Structures are given as structure tokens and as C-alpha cells.
Short mmCIF file of the C-alpha atoms (twelve columns), coordinates in Angstrom:
data_MODEL
# 
_entry.id   MODEL 
# 
loop_
_atom_site.group_PDB 
_atom_site.id 
_atom_site.type_symbol 
_atom_site.label_atom_id 
_atom_site.label_alt_id 
_atom_site.label_comp_id 
_atom_site.label_asym_id 
_atom_site.label_seq_id 
_atom_site.Cartn_x 
_atom_site.Cartn_y 
_atom_site.Cartn_z 
_atom_site.pdbx_PDB_model_num 
ATOM 1   C CA . MET A 1   -0.223  95.861  -142.105 1 
ATOM 2   C CA . GLU A 2   -2.179  92.974  -140.573 1 
ATOM 3   C CA . GLU A 3   0.862   91.879  -138.594 1 
ATOM 4   C CA . LYS A 4   1.167   95.371  -137.111 1 
ATOM 5   C CA . LYS A 5   -2.536  95.386  -136.178 1 
ATOM 6   C CA . ILE A 6   -2.110  92.054  -134.418 1 
ATOM 7   C CA . LYS A 7   0.978   93.374  -132.633 1 
ATOM 8   C CA . LEU A 8   -0.932  96.513  -131.566 1 
ATOM 9   C CA . LYS A 9   -3.744  94.402  -130.121 1 
ATOM 10  C CA . GLN A 10  -1.245  92.268  -128.190 1 
ATOM 11  C CA . MET A 11  0.485   95.336  -126.760 1 
ATOM 12  C CA . LEU A 12  -2.822  96.945  -125.764 1 
ATOM 13  C CA . ASN A 13  -3.769  93.747  -123.942 1 
ATOM 14  C CA . GLU A 14  -0.343  93.671  -122.281 1 
ATOM 15  C CA . ALA A 15  -0.677  97.250  -121.060 1 
ATOM 16  C CA . HIS A 16  -4.257  96.629  -119.913 1 
ATOM 17  C CA . ALA A 17  -3.125  93.581  -117.917 1 
ATOM 18  C CA . MET A 18  -0.708  95.796  -116.007 1 
ATOM 19  C CA . ARG A 19  -3.527  98.048  -114.760 1 
ATOM 20  C CA . PRO A 20  -4.238  96.128  -111.485 1 
ATOM 21  C CA . ILE A 21  -0.537  96.076  -110.604 1 
ATOM 22  C CA . VAL A 22  -0.075  99.790  -111.234 1 
ATOM 23  C CA . ARG A 23  -3.287  100.609 -109.375 1 
ATOM 24  C CA . ASN A 24  -2.805  98.405  -106.307 1 
ATOM 25  C CA . LYS A 25  0.952   97.887  -105.910 1 
ATOM 26  C CA . PRO A 26  2.716   100.416 -108.115 1 
ATOM 27  C CA . THR A 27  6.479   100.312 -108.432 1 
ATOM 28  C CA . PRO A 28  8.751   102.551 -110.532 1 
ATOM 29  C CA . SER A 29  9.418   99.535  -112.757 1 
ATOM 30  C CA . SER A 30  5.748   98.624  -113.367 1 
ATOM 31  C CA . ILE A 31  4.756   102.241 -113.985 1 
ATOM 32  C CA . SER A 32  7.655   102.783 -116.387 1 
ATOM 33  C CA . SER A 33  6.835   99.574  -118.249 1 
ATOM 34  C CA . MET A 34  3.161   100.493 -118.661 1 
ATOM 35  C CA . LEU A 35  4.100   103.981 -119.847 1 
ATOM 36  C CA . SER A 36  6.530   102.569 -122.389 1 
ATOM 37  C CA . ILE A 37  4.141   99.962  -123.797 1 
ATOM 38  C CA . SER A 38  1.159   102.319 -123.992 1 
ATOM 39  C CA . LYS A 39  3.285   105.018 -125.644 1 
ATOM 40  C CA . LYS A 40  4.291   102.544 -128.342 1 
ATOM 41  C CA . CYS A 41  0.596   101.702 -128.738 1 
ATOM 42  C CA . MET A 42  -0.161  105.394 -129.261 1 
ATOM 43  C CA . GLU A 43  2.529   105.629 -131.942 1 
ATOM 44  C CA . MET A 44  1.388   102.464 -133.730 1 
ATOM 45  C CA . SER A 45  -2.280  103.563 -133.611 1 
ATOM 46  C CA . GLU A 46  -1.328  106.855 -135.225 1 
ATOM 47  C CA . GLU A 47  0.798   105.121 -137.851 1 
ATOM 48  C CA . LEU A 48  -1.986  102.652 -138.687 1 
ATOM 49  C CA . GLN A 49  -4.643  105.400 -138.434 1 
ATOM 50  C CA . ILE A 50  -6.679  103.354 -135.943 1 
ATOM 51  C CA . THR A 51  -8.569  106.014 -134.016 1 
ATOM 52  C CA . HIS A 52  -10.128 103.611 -131.518 1 
ATOM 53  C CA . GLY A 53  -6.647  102.297 -130.758 1 
ATOM 54  C CA . SER A 54  -5.536  105.873 -130.102 1 
ATOM 55  C CA . GLY A 55  -8.306  106.303 -127.546 1 
ATOM 56  C CA . LEU A 56  -7.439  103.054 -125.788 1 
ATOM 57  C CA . SER A 57  -3.734  103.935 -125.801 1 
ATOM 58  C CA . LEU A 58  -4.350  107.426 -124.428 1 
ATOM 59  C CA . GLU A 59  -6.360  106.076 -121.498 1 
ATOM 60  C CA . LEU A 60  -3.715  103.476 -120.660 1 
ATOM 61  C CA . TYR A 61  -0.826  105.941 -120.956 1 
ATOM 62  C CA . TYR A 62  -2.444  108.595 -118.757 1 
ATOM 63  C CA . PHE A 63  -3.604  105.996 -116.251 1 
ATOM 64  C CA . ALA A 64  0.077   105.127 -115.780 1 
ATOM 65  C CA . LYS A 65  1.077   108.790 -115.925 1 
ATOM 66  C CA . MET A 66  -1.278  109.613 -113.067 1 
ATOM 67  C CA . ALA A 67  0.164   106.754 -111.021 1 
ATOM 68  C CA . GLU A 68  3.636   108.166 -111.725 1 
ATOM 69  C CA . LEU A 69  2.598   111.652 -110.575 1 
ATOM 70  C CA . ASP A 70  0.872   110.262 -107.477 1 
ATOM 71  C CA . SER A 71  4.053   108.399 -106.558 1 
ATOM 72  C CA . LEU A 72  6.268   111.372 -107.335 1 
ATOM 73  C CA . PHE A 73  4.365   113.907 -105.259 1 
ATOM 74  C CA . ALA A 74  3.716   111.485 -102.394 1 
ATOM 75  C CA . SER A 75  7.455   110.977 -101.966 1 
ATOM 76  C CA . SER A 76  8.435   114.600 -102.530 1 
ATOM 77  C CA . ASP A 77  10.186  116.158 -99.517  1 
ATOM 78  C CA . SER A 78  9.855   119.760 -100.648 1 
ATOM 79  C CA . ASP A 79  10.073  122.210 -97.751  1 
ATOM 80  C CA . LYS A 80  7.841   124.636 -99.591  1 
ATOM 81  C CA . GLU A 81  4.428   122.992 -99.259  1 
ATOM 82  C CA . GLU A 82  2.606   125.756 -101.149 1 
ATOM 83  C CA . GLU A 83  5.033   125.533 -104.071 1 
ATOM 84  C CA . LYS A 84  4.726   121.744 -104.108 1 
ATOM 85  C CA . THR A 85  0.917   121.941 -104.175 1 
ATOM 86  C CA . GLU A 86  0.903   124.355 -107.108 1 
ATOM 87  C CA . THR A 87  3.398   122.183 -109.011 1 
ATOM 88  C CA . CYS A 88  1.121   119.186 -108.416 1 
ATOM 89  C CA . ARG A 89  -1.881  121.043 -109.765 1 
ATOM 90  C CA . GLN A 90  -0.086  122.108 -112.928 1 
ATOM 91  C CA . GLU A 91  1.250   118.606 -113.605 1 
ATOM 92  C CA . TYR A 92  -2.165  117.014 -113.154 1 
ATOM 93  C CA . LYS A 93  -3.883  119.700 -115.241 1 
ATOM 94  C CA . GLU A 94  -1.734  118.682 -118.195 1 
ATOM 95  C CA . LEU A 95  -3.494  115.298 -118.188 1 
ATOM 96  C CA . GLU A 96  -6.904  116.877 -118.815 1 
ATOM 97  C CA . ALA A 97  -6.664  117.732 -122.546 1 
ATOM 98  C CA . PRO A 98  -5.505  114.285 -123.780 1 
ATOM 99  C CA . LEU A 99  -8.080  112.566 -121.560 1 
ATOM 100 C CA . LEU A 100 -10.831 114.749 -123.032 1 
ATOM 101 C CA . SER A 101 -9.650  113.609 -126.474 1 
ATOM 102 C CA . ALA A 102 -9.840  109.985 -125.314 1 
ATOM 103 C CA . LYS A 103 -13.368 110.619 -124.007 1 
ATOM 104 C CA . SER A 104 -14.473 111.993 -127.393 1 
ATOM 105 C CA . ILE A 105 -13.058 108.927 -129.152 1 
ATOM 106 C CA . ALA A 106 -14.812 106.588 -126.710 1 
ATOM 107 C CA . ILE A 107 -18.140 108.359 -127.252 1 
ATOM 108 C CA . ASN A 108 -17.729 108.373 -131.046 1 
ATOM 109 C CA . PHE A 109 -17.044 104.625 -131.072 1 
ATOM 110 C CA . GLY A 110 -19.740 103.846 -128.517 1 
ATOM 111 C CA . ASP A 111 -17.167 102.212 -126.236 1 
ATOM 112 C CA . VAL A 112 -18.901 102.387 -122.854 1 
ATOM 113 C CA . HIS A 113 -16.085 100.687 -120.953 1 
ATOM 114 C CA . LEU A 114 -13.440 103.072 -122.304 1 
ATOM 115 C CA . ALA A 115 -15.681 106.092 -121.660 1 
ATOM 116 C CA . THR A 116 -16.212 104.980 -118.056 1 
ATOM 117 C CA . ARG A 117 -12.492 104.513 -117.427 1 
ATOM 118 C CA . VAL A 118 -11.649 107.896 -118.963 1 
ATOM 119 C CA . LEU A 119 -14.348 109.653 -116.919 1 
ATOM 120 C CA . GLU A 120 -12.928 108.108 -113.748 1 
ATOM 121 C CA . LEU A 121 -9.455  109.373 -114.666 1 
ATOM 122 C CA . LEU A 122 -10.834 112.847 -115.388 1 
ATOM 123 C CA . ALA A 123 -12.630 112.804 -112.030 1 
ATOM 124 C CA . ASN A 124 -9.280  112.016 -110.373 1 
ATOM 125 C CA . VAL A 125 -7.634  114.894 -112.245 1 
ATOM 126 C CA . TYR A 126 -10.330 117.295 -111.069 1 
ATOM 127 C CA . ARG A 127 -10.062 115.996 -107.525 1 
ATOM 128 C CA . ARG A 128 -6.323  116.510 -107.466 1 
ATOM 129 C CA . THR A 129 -6.717  120.040 -108.847 1 
ATOM 130 C CA . ASP A 130 -9.491  121.052 -106.425 1 
ATOM 131 C CA . ARG A 131 -12.240 121.300 -109.051 1 
ATOM 132 C CA . VAL A 132 -14.768 119.341 -107.064 1 
ATOM 133 C CA . GLU A 133 -17.912 120.256 -109.023 1 
ATOM 134 C CA . MET A 134 -16.282 119.058 -112.265 1 
ATOM 135 C CA . GLU A 135 -15.213 115.905 -110.417 1 
ATOM 136 C CA . VAL A 136 -18.820 115.276 -109.329 1 
ATOM 137 C CA . ASP A 137 -20.050 115.836 -112.884 1 
ATOM 138 C CA . CYS A 138 -17.586 113.256 -114.275 1 
ATOM 139 C CA . ILE A 139 -18.463 110.620 -111.683 1 
ATOM 140 C CA . GLU A 140 -22.173 111.205 -112.255 1 
ATOM 141 C CA . LYS A 141 -21.672 110.621 -116.008 1 
ATOM 142 C CA . ALA A 142 -19.644 107.469 -115.295 1 
ATOM 143 C CA . ILE A 143 -22.459 106.182 -113.074 1 
ATOM 144 C CA . ARG A 144 -24.955 106.636 -115.897 1 
ATOM 145 C CA . LEU A 145 -22.827 104.249 -117.948 1 
ATOM 146 C CA . ASP A 146 -22.020 101.751 -115.187 1 
ATOM 147 C CA . LYS A 147 -23.435 102.133 -111.681 1 
ATOM 148 C CA . THR A 148 -21.348 100.448 -108.996 1 
ATOM 149 C CA . VAL A 149 -20.985 100.883 -105.236 1 
ATOM 150 C CA . PRO A 150 -17.433 102.333 -105.440 1 
ATOM 151 C CA . LYS A 151 -18.529 104.923 -108.012 1 
ATOM 152 C CA . VAL A 152 -21.565 105.905 -105.951 1 
ATOM 153 C CA . MET A 153 -19.391 106.227 -102.832 1 
ATOM 154 C CA . ALA A 154 -16.959 108.429 -104.791 1 
ATOM 155 C CA . LEU A 155 -19.826 110.591 -106.050 1 
ATOM 156 C CA . MET A 156 -21.231 111.039 -102.558 1 
ATOM 157 C CA . ASP A 157 -17.782 111.926 -101.243 1 
ATOM 158 C CA . GLY A 158 -17.477 114.596 -103.930 1 
ATOM 159 C CA . ILE A 159 -20.910 116.025 -103.170 1 
ATOM 160 C CA . HIS A 160 -20.001 115.999 -99.481  1 
ATOM 161 C CA . ARG A 161 -17.022 118.222 -100.254 1 
ATOM 162 C CA . VAL A 162 -19.254 120.584 -102.240 1 
ATOM 163 C CA . LEU A 163 -21.924 120.878 -99.561  1 
ATOM 164 C CA . VAL A 164 -19.980 120.703 -96.321  1 
ATOM 165 C CA . LYS A 165 -17.206 122.979 -95.123  1 
ATOM 166 C CA . SER A 166 -14.340 120.768 -94.028  1 
ATOM 167 C CA . ASP A 167 -13.503 122.897 -90.983  1 
ATOM 168 C CA . ASP A 168 -16.773 122.722 -89.101  1 
ATOM 169 C CA . ASP A 169 -19.125 120.386 -91.003  1 
ATOM 170 C CA . THR A 170 -21.453 123.287 -91.761  1 
ATOM 171 C CA . ILE A 171 -23.677 122.943 -94.809  1 
ATOM 172 C CA . VAL A 172 -22.824 125.778 -97.196  1 
ATOM 173 C CA . THR A 173 -25.317 128.223 -98.654  1 
ATOM 174 C CA . GLY A 174 -26.066 128.761 -102.320 1 
ATOM 175 C CA . SER A 175 -23.777 131.782 -102.519 1 
ATOM 176 C CA . ASP A 176 -20.825 129.673 -101.346 1 
ATOM 177 C CA . ILE A 177 -21.042 127.336 -104.356 1 
ATOM 178 C CA . ARG A 178 -19.332 128.648 -107.459 1 
ATOM 179 C CA . SER A 179 -21.801 127.040 -109.846 1 
ATOM 180 C CA . GLY A 180 -24.461 124.382 -109.916 1 
ATOM 181 C CA . SER A 181 -27.420 124.032 -107.628 1 
ATOM 182 C CA . ILE A 182 -27.855 123.297 -103.947 1 
ATOM 183 C CA . LEU A 183 -31.035 121.389 -104.789 1 
ATOM 184 C CA . THR A 184 -29.280 119.314 -107.453 1 
ATOM 185 C CA . PHE A 185 -26.392 118.336 -105.186 1 
ATOM 186 C CA . ASN A 186 -28.689 117.469 -102.264 1 
ATOM 187 C CA . SER A 187 -30.985 115.468 -104.539 1 
ATOM 188 C CA . GLN A 188 -28.048 113.575 -106.065 1 
ATOM 189 C CA . TYR A 189 -26.713 112.722 -102.630 1 
ATOM 190 C CA . TRP A 190 -30.109 111.592 -101.372 1 
ATOM 191 C CA . GLU A 191 -30.962 109.457 -104.419 1 
ATOM 192 C CA . ASN A 192 -27.615 107.693 -104.286 1 
ATOM 193 C CA . TYR A 193 -27.861 107.173 -100.531 1 
ATOM 194 C CA . LEU A 194 -31.247 105.477 -101.034 1 
ATOM 195 C CA . TRP A 195 -29.679 103.314 -103.753 1 
ATOM 196 C CA . LEU A 196 -26.830 102.334 -101.423 1 
ATOM 197 C CA . LYS A 197 -29.316 101.305 -98.721  1 
ATOM 198 C CA . LYS A 198 -30.779 98.730  -101.123 1 
ATOM 199 C CA . GLN A 199 -27.438 97.091  -101.877 1 
ATOM 200 C CA . PRO A 200 -26.600 93.703  -100.340 1 
ATOM 201 C CA . ASP A 201 -24.264 93.829  -97.354  1 
ATOM 202 C CA . PHE A 202 -24.519 97.620  -97.042  1 
ATOM 203 C CA . ASP A 203 -23.791 98.467  -93.404  1 
ATOM 204 C CA . ARG A 204 -26.217 101.335 -92.904  1 
ATOM 205 C CA . ASP A 205 -25.314 102.151 -89.299  1 
ATOM 206 C CA . SER A 206 -21.556 102.163 -89.926  1 
ATOM 207 C CA . PHE A 207 -22.019 104.397 -92.948  1 
ATOM 208 C CA . ILE A 208 -24.187 106.764 -90.899  1 
ATOM 209 C CA . LYS A 209 -21.559 106.963 -88.152  1 
ATOM 210 C CA . SER A 210 -18.900 107.960 -90.694  1 
ATOM 211 C CA . LYS A 211 -21.100 110.432 -92.611  1 
ATOM 212 C CA . LYS A 212 -23.538 111.533 -89.919  1 
ATOM 213 C CA . VAL A 213 -23.565 115.296 -90.553  1 
ATOM 214 C CA . ILE A 214 -24.068 115.202 -94.311  1 
ATOM 215 C CA . ILE A 215 -26.736 112.467 -94.203  1 
ATOM 216 C CA . TYR A 216 -28.649 114.221 -91.430  1 
ATOM 217 C CA . LYS A 217 -28.525 117.636 -93.103  1 
ATOM 218 C CA . VAL A 218 -29.407 116.308 -96.568  1 
ATOM 219 C CA . ALA A 219 -32.326 114.305 -95.128  1 
ATOM 220 C CA . LEU A 220 -33.711 117.432 -93.418  1 
ATOM 221 C CA . TYR A 221 -33.235 119.457 -96.607  1 
ATOM 222 C CA . ILE A 222 -35.007 116.905 -98.824  1 
ATOM 223 C CA . GLY A 223 -37.793 116.449 -96.274  1 
ATOM 224 C CA . SER A 224 -38.421 120.188 -96.081  1 
ATOM 225 C CA . ILE A 225 -38.225 120.774 -99.853  1 
ATOM 226 C CA . ALA A 226 -40.383 117.788 -100.855 1 
ATOM 227 C CA . GLY A 227 -43.006 118.633 -98.254  1 
ATOM 228 C CA . ASN A 228 -43.289 122.301 -99.241  1 
ATOM 229 C CA . PRO A 229 -45.687 123.034 -102.159 1 
ATOM 230 C CA . MET A 230 -43.919 126.373 -102.705 1 
ATOM 231 C CA . HIS A 231 -40.875 124.385 -103.877 1 
ATOM 232 C CA . THR A 232 -42.521 121.360 -105.515 1 
ATOM 233 C CA . GLY A 233 -45.319 123.305 -107.192 1 
ATOM 234 C CA . GLU A 234 -48.010 121.072 -105.742 1 
ATOM 235 C CA . ARG A 235 -48.803 118.864 -102.788 1 
ATOM 236 C CA . ASN A 236 -49.357 115.231 -103.671 1 
ATOM 237 C CA . SER A 237 -48.889 111.809 -102.128 1 
ATOM 238 C CA . ASP A 238 -45.576 111.179 -103.921 1 
ATOM 239 C CA . ASN A 239 -43.988 114.351 -102.579 1 
ATOM 240 C CA . ASP A 240 -45.415 113.667 -99.123  1 
ATOM 241 C CA . SER A 241 -43.915 110.154 -99.141  1 
ATOM 242 C CA . ILE A 242 -40.496 111.513 -100.151 1 
ATOM 243 C CA . SER A 243 -40.708 114.115 -97.404  1 
ATOM 244 C CA . ILE A 244 -41.694 111.682 -94.660  1 
ATOM 245 C CA . GLU A 245 -39.062 109.127 -95.715  1 
ATOM 246 C CA . ALA A 246 -36.367 111.808 -95.553  1 
ATOM 247 C CA . PHE A 247 -37.449 113.113 -92.137  1 
ATOM 248 C CA . ASP A 248 -37.642 109.552 -90.803  1 
ATOM 249 C CA . GLU A 249 -34.076 108.969 -91.992  1 
ATOM 250 C CA . ALA A 250 -32.912 112.106 -90.172  1 
ATOM 251 C CA . ILE A 251 -34.645 110.800 -87.040  1 
ATOM 252 C CA . TYR A 252 -32.946 107.434 -87.512  1 
ATOM 253 C CA . VAL A 253 -29.529 109.078 -87.897  1 
ATOM 254 C CA . ALA A 254 -30.082 111.067 -84.700  1 
ATOM 255 C CA . THR A 255 -31.128 107.887 -82.876  1 
ATOM 256 C CA . VAL A 256 -28.079 105.917 -84.085  1 
ATOM 257 C CA . MET A 257 -25.816 108.771 -82.983  1 
ATOM 258 C CA . LYS A 258 -27.756 109.240 -79.723  1 
ATOM 259 C CA . ASN A 259 -27.844 112.942 -80.538  1 
ATOM 260 C CA . TRP A 260 -31.034 114.084 -78.826  1 
ATOM 261 C CA . GLU A 261 -30.719 117.675 -80.054  1 
ATOM 262 C CA . TRP A 262 -30.766 116.352 -83.603  1 
ATOM 263 C CA . LEU A 263 -33.653 114.033 -82.740  1 
ATOM 264 C CA . CYS A 264 -35.809 116.874 -81.400  1 
ATOM 265 C CA . ALA A 265 -34.935 119.161 -84.316  1 
ATOM 266 C CA . ALA A 266 -35.788 116.458 -86.870  1 
ATOM 267 C CA . HIS A 267 -39.149 115.773 -85.214  1 
ATOM 268 C CA . GLY A 268 -39.774 119.523 -85.137  1 
ATOM 269 C CA . HIS A 269 -39.054 119.921 -88.851  1 
ATOM 270 C CA . LYS A 270 -41.182 116.898 -89.704  1 
ATOM 271 C CA . ALA A 271 -44.116 118.092 -87.575  1 
ATOM 272 C CA . PHE A 272 -43.932 121.592 -89.059  1 
ATOM 273 C CA . THR A 273 -44.097 120.129 -92.578  1 
ATOM 274 C CA . ILE A 274 -46.824 117.517 -92.100  1 
ATOM 275 C CA . SER A 275 -49.108 119.308 -89.586  1 
ATOM 276 C CA . PRO A 276 -50.994 121.493 -92.124  1 
ATOM 277 C CA . ARG A 277 -52.590 118.409 -93.691  1 
ATOM 278 C CA . LEU A 278 -53.511 116.665 -90.414  1 
ATOM 279 C CA . SER A 279 -56.982 116.501 -88.879  1 
ATOM 280 C CA . LEU A 280 -57.622 118.177 -85.526  1 
ATOM 281 C CA . ASP A 281 -57.482 114.817 -83.748  1 
ATOM 282 C CA . GLU A 282 -54.173 113.966 -85.454  1 
ATOM 283 C CA . LYS A 283 -52.752 117.370 -84.532  1 
ATOM 284 C CA . SER A 284 -53.755 116.820 -80.919  1 
ATOM 285 C CA . LYS A 285 -51.988 113.428 -80.806  1 
ATOM 286 C CA . LEU A 286 -48.904 114.908 -82.507  1 
ATOM 287 C CA . LEU A 287 -48.861 117.731 -79.959  1 
ATOM 288 C CA . GLN A 288 -48.914 115.251 -77.070  1 
ATOM 289 C CA . PHE A 289 -46.030 113.294 -78.603  1 
ATOM 290 C CA . LEU A 290 -43.928 116.419 -79.179  1 
ATOM 291 C CA . GLN A 291 -44.583 117.706 -75.664  1 
ATOM 292 C CA . THR A 292 -43.384 114.385 -74.225  1 
ATOM 293 C CA . LEU A 293 -40.298 114.608 -76.420  1 
ATOM 294 C CA . GLU A 294 -39.581 118.154 -75.249  1 
ATOM 295 C CA . GLU A 295 -40.070 117.239 -71.578  1 
ATOM 296 C CA . THR A 296 -37.733 114.225 -71.969  1 
ATOM 297 C CA . TYR A 297 -34.806 115.860 -73.752  1 
ATOM 298 C CA . HIS A 298 -35.143 119.611 -73.079  1 
ATOM 299 C CA . PRO A 299 -33.539 120.671 -76.395  1 
ATOM 300 C CA . THR A 300 -31.715 124.004 -76.516  1 
ATOM 301 C CA . ALA A 301 -32.678 124.699 -80.151  1 
ATOM 302 C CA . SER A 302 -36.108 126.178 -80.793  1 
ATOM 303 C CA . GLU A 303 -37.494 123.983 -83.620  1 
ATOM 304 C CA . LEU A 304 -39.476 121.707 -81.325  1 
ATOM 305 C CA . ARG A 305 -40.773 124.495 -79.070  1 
ATOM 306 C CA . ASP A 306 -41.842 126.564 -82.076  1 
ATOM 307 C CA . VAL A 307 -43.959 123.824 -83.592  1 
ATOM 308 C CA . ILE A 308 -45.418 122.905 -80.170  1 
ATOM 309 C CA . SER A 309 -46.477 126.519 -79.707  1 
ATOM 310 C CA . ALA A 310 -48.071 126.653 -83.155  1 
ATOM 311 C CA . LEU A 311 -49.927 123.361 -82.645  1 
ATOM 312 C CA . ARG A 312 -51.222 124.478 -79.222  1 
ATOM 313 C CA . GLN A 313 -52.781 127.554 -80.784  1 
ATOM 314 C CA . GLN A 314 -54.396 125.520 -83.567  1 
ATOM 315 C CA . VAL A 315 -55.767 122.883 -81.175  1 
ATOM 316 C CA . ASN A 316 -57.032 125.456 -78.630  1 
ATOM 317 C CA . ILE A 317 -58.668 127.650 -81.260  1 
ATOM 318 C CA . SER A 318 -60.530 124.672 -82.717  1 
ATOM 319 C CA . SER A 319 -61.578 123.308 -79.323  1 
# 
């Protein structure tokens, strides 16, 4: 019995050592070898009634299985694209049930590393089967266990696909999302973006240039929500700080992109949100700034003109 346990441990380590090869430079031989070894591990774990070993074996086997499917469908030359896509979905969906079993085992044994790996595999399954909200949920759970830059980037990419229509980069409305919450997805994106900004070597401007629409729209959304007592339940300095930080980020994005329409709209949204708590003198100075902005860029959208008009009335009435 002890000899078999030692053999099982050696084989698990052998299969685990093959992970980088199968992930980065997969070949039919390496994938087949990992599948074979991990399958034997599954059988030995069952024979020895080592549940934790079963969980580890399942994760390794289906890691290799996913690599096999990725390779298979990438090289497929089927003329019927729709049929190929549906076949892909069905094949990947079959990985879900055993991976959920592996997740339960990982949780029961308190194995954080195994749970994280299984959640990442599940997220890949959901991505390949177009279940993006379930993908986001899995990545978010994996981040709670082990927060890394690649995981955060993957989460933000998933949220991007929930919130933005791929054809025209238009932020979707609540009715377009099958489940979940617009506020939750925007908040998740924003919080993780702020976390990314604090990481060493994070190239903020390059990231903005590649994700300009989603960052700009999320920043405006968070700024408007945080600065509106009807949504937050109260006006306080914390909410005001969140709002101003978000609007300032939208302004920064517009500046980096040299998109003056965006710049004027962001200043308009920010002014509309903060102006109710400004003194008359502060409103007058804000009005002068916004008028200069409007005269410089002549935006076609109405956000800036609307807030200028409102501020003029307030300043004139009080004068």
C-alpha cells in the first residue's frame, strides 16, 4: 500500500512537471503523455481511496484534455464553421462536470492552489462555450484566493465582453445582460483597474490605448453613480472622492487619446455632478473654465453646453 502511495505521488509530480510544456509548447506527444500519466493517477487514487489525489488527478487530466481540444479545433479544416463551433462547445462542456467535482474536493481539503487552478480551467471552459458571466464569476473567485496581474487582466477582459458590444464598442444596457448587475460589473472593472495602476511596471498609457472605450465609459459610470446621492444613499466625502477620481481618469483617458469630444463630455459630467455642492464663487470659476473649454473645442455633443447653461442661470440668479 505504501509503495503504491509513493508511486502515486511520483506520478502526480511527473504530470505536474509537464504542465508548462503542455501550456506553452504543446505537442501531440506531450499532451498524450500527460493524459496517460494523469489518467493512471486517477485510477490509482480511486483504488487507494485517496480523495485529494483524485482531485489533483482530475485537474491535471482535464488541463491536458483542454490542451488536446484546443489543438484539435485549431487545426480543424471543417468547411461548416457553424457545425464546427457547436461541436467545440459540446466537447468543452463535457469538461465542466468533472472540473466541478475537482473544485469541491479542493475546497473540502482546503487546497487553495488546486482550487485556483481548477477555477482557471472552469473559466476557460466557460469562455470557450460563450458563458462569459460564469467565466467572470470563476476568475473573480480565483482572484480572491490568489490575486495576480494575469488573473486581473483576464477578469477585466471578461467584464469587457459583458459590458461592451464587440461590433461597435457600445456599452450595453441592463436589459441586454442575461443576469447579474451593471453596477457590479462596472464596480469590479473599476476596482481592478485601480489595483492594476498600483502595480510596478504597469504601463498605464499603453493599457488605456488598448482599452480606451471601456475604461472611459466605466470611469464616467462610476463617477456619476458615486457622486449621486440617489444611488449611494447619502453624500459624503468618501463618495465624492471616488466620483472625482473616476471623472479625472475619464479626462485623462480623453487627453491620452486626444479625443476632445470625450474630454468635453467628461468635464461636463464631472461639473454636473460636483456643481451642486460648490459655493457661488466656485461655480463662477467653474463656469469660466467650461466656457473656455467649449470655445476651444466646439464639441458636437450637448453635455458641456447643458451644464454651462445651468451654471449661467445659477450664477446670474444669485448675482
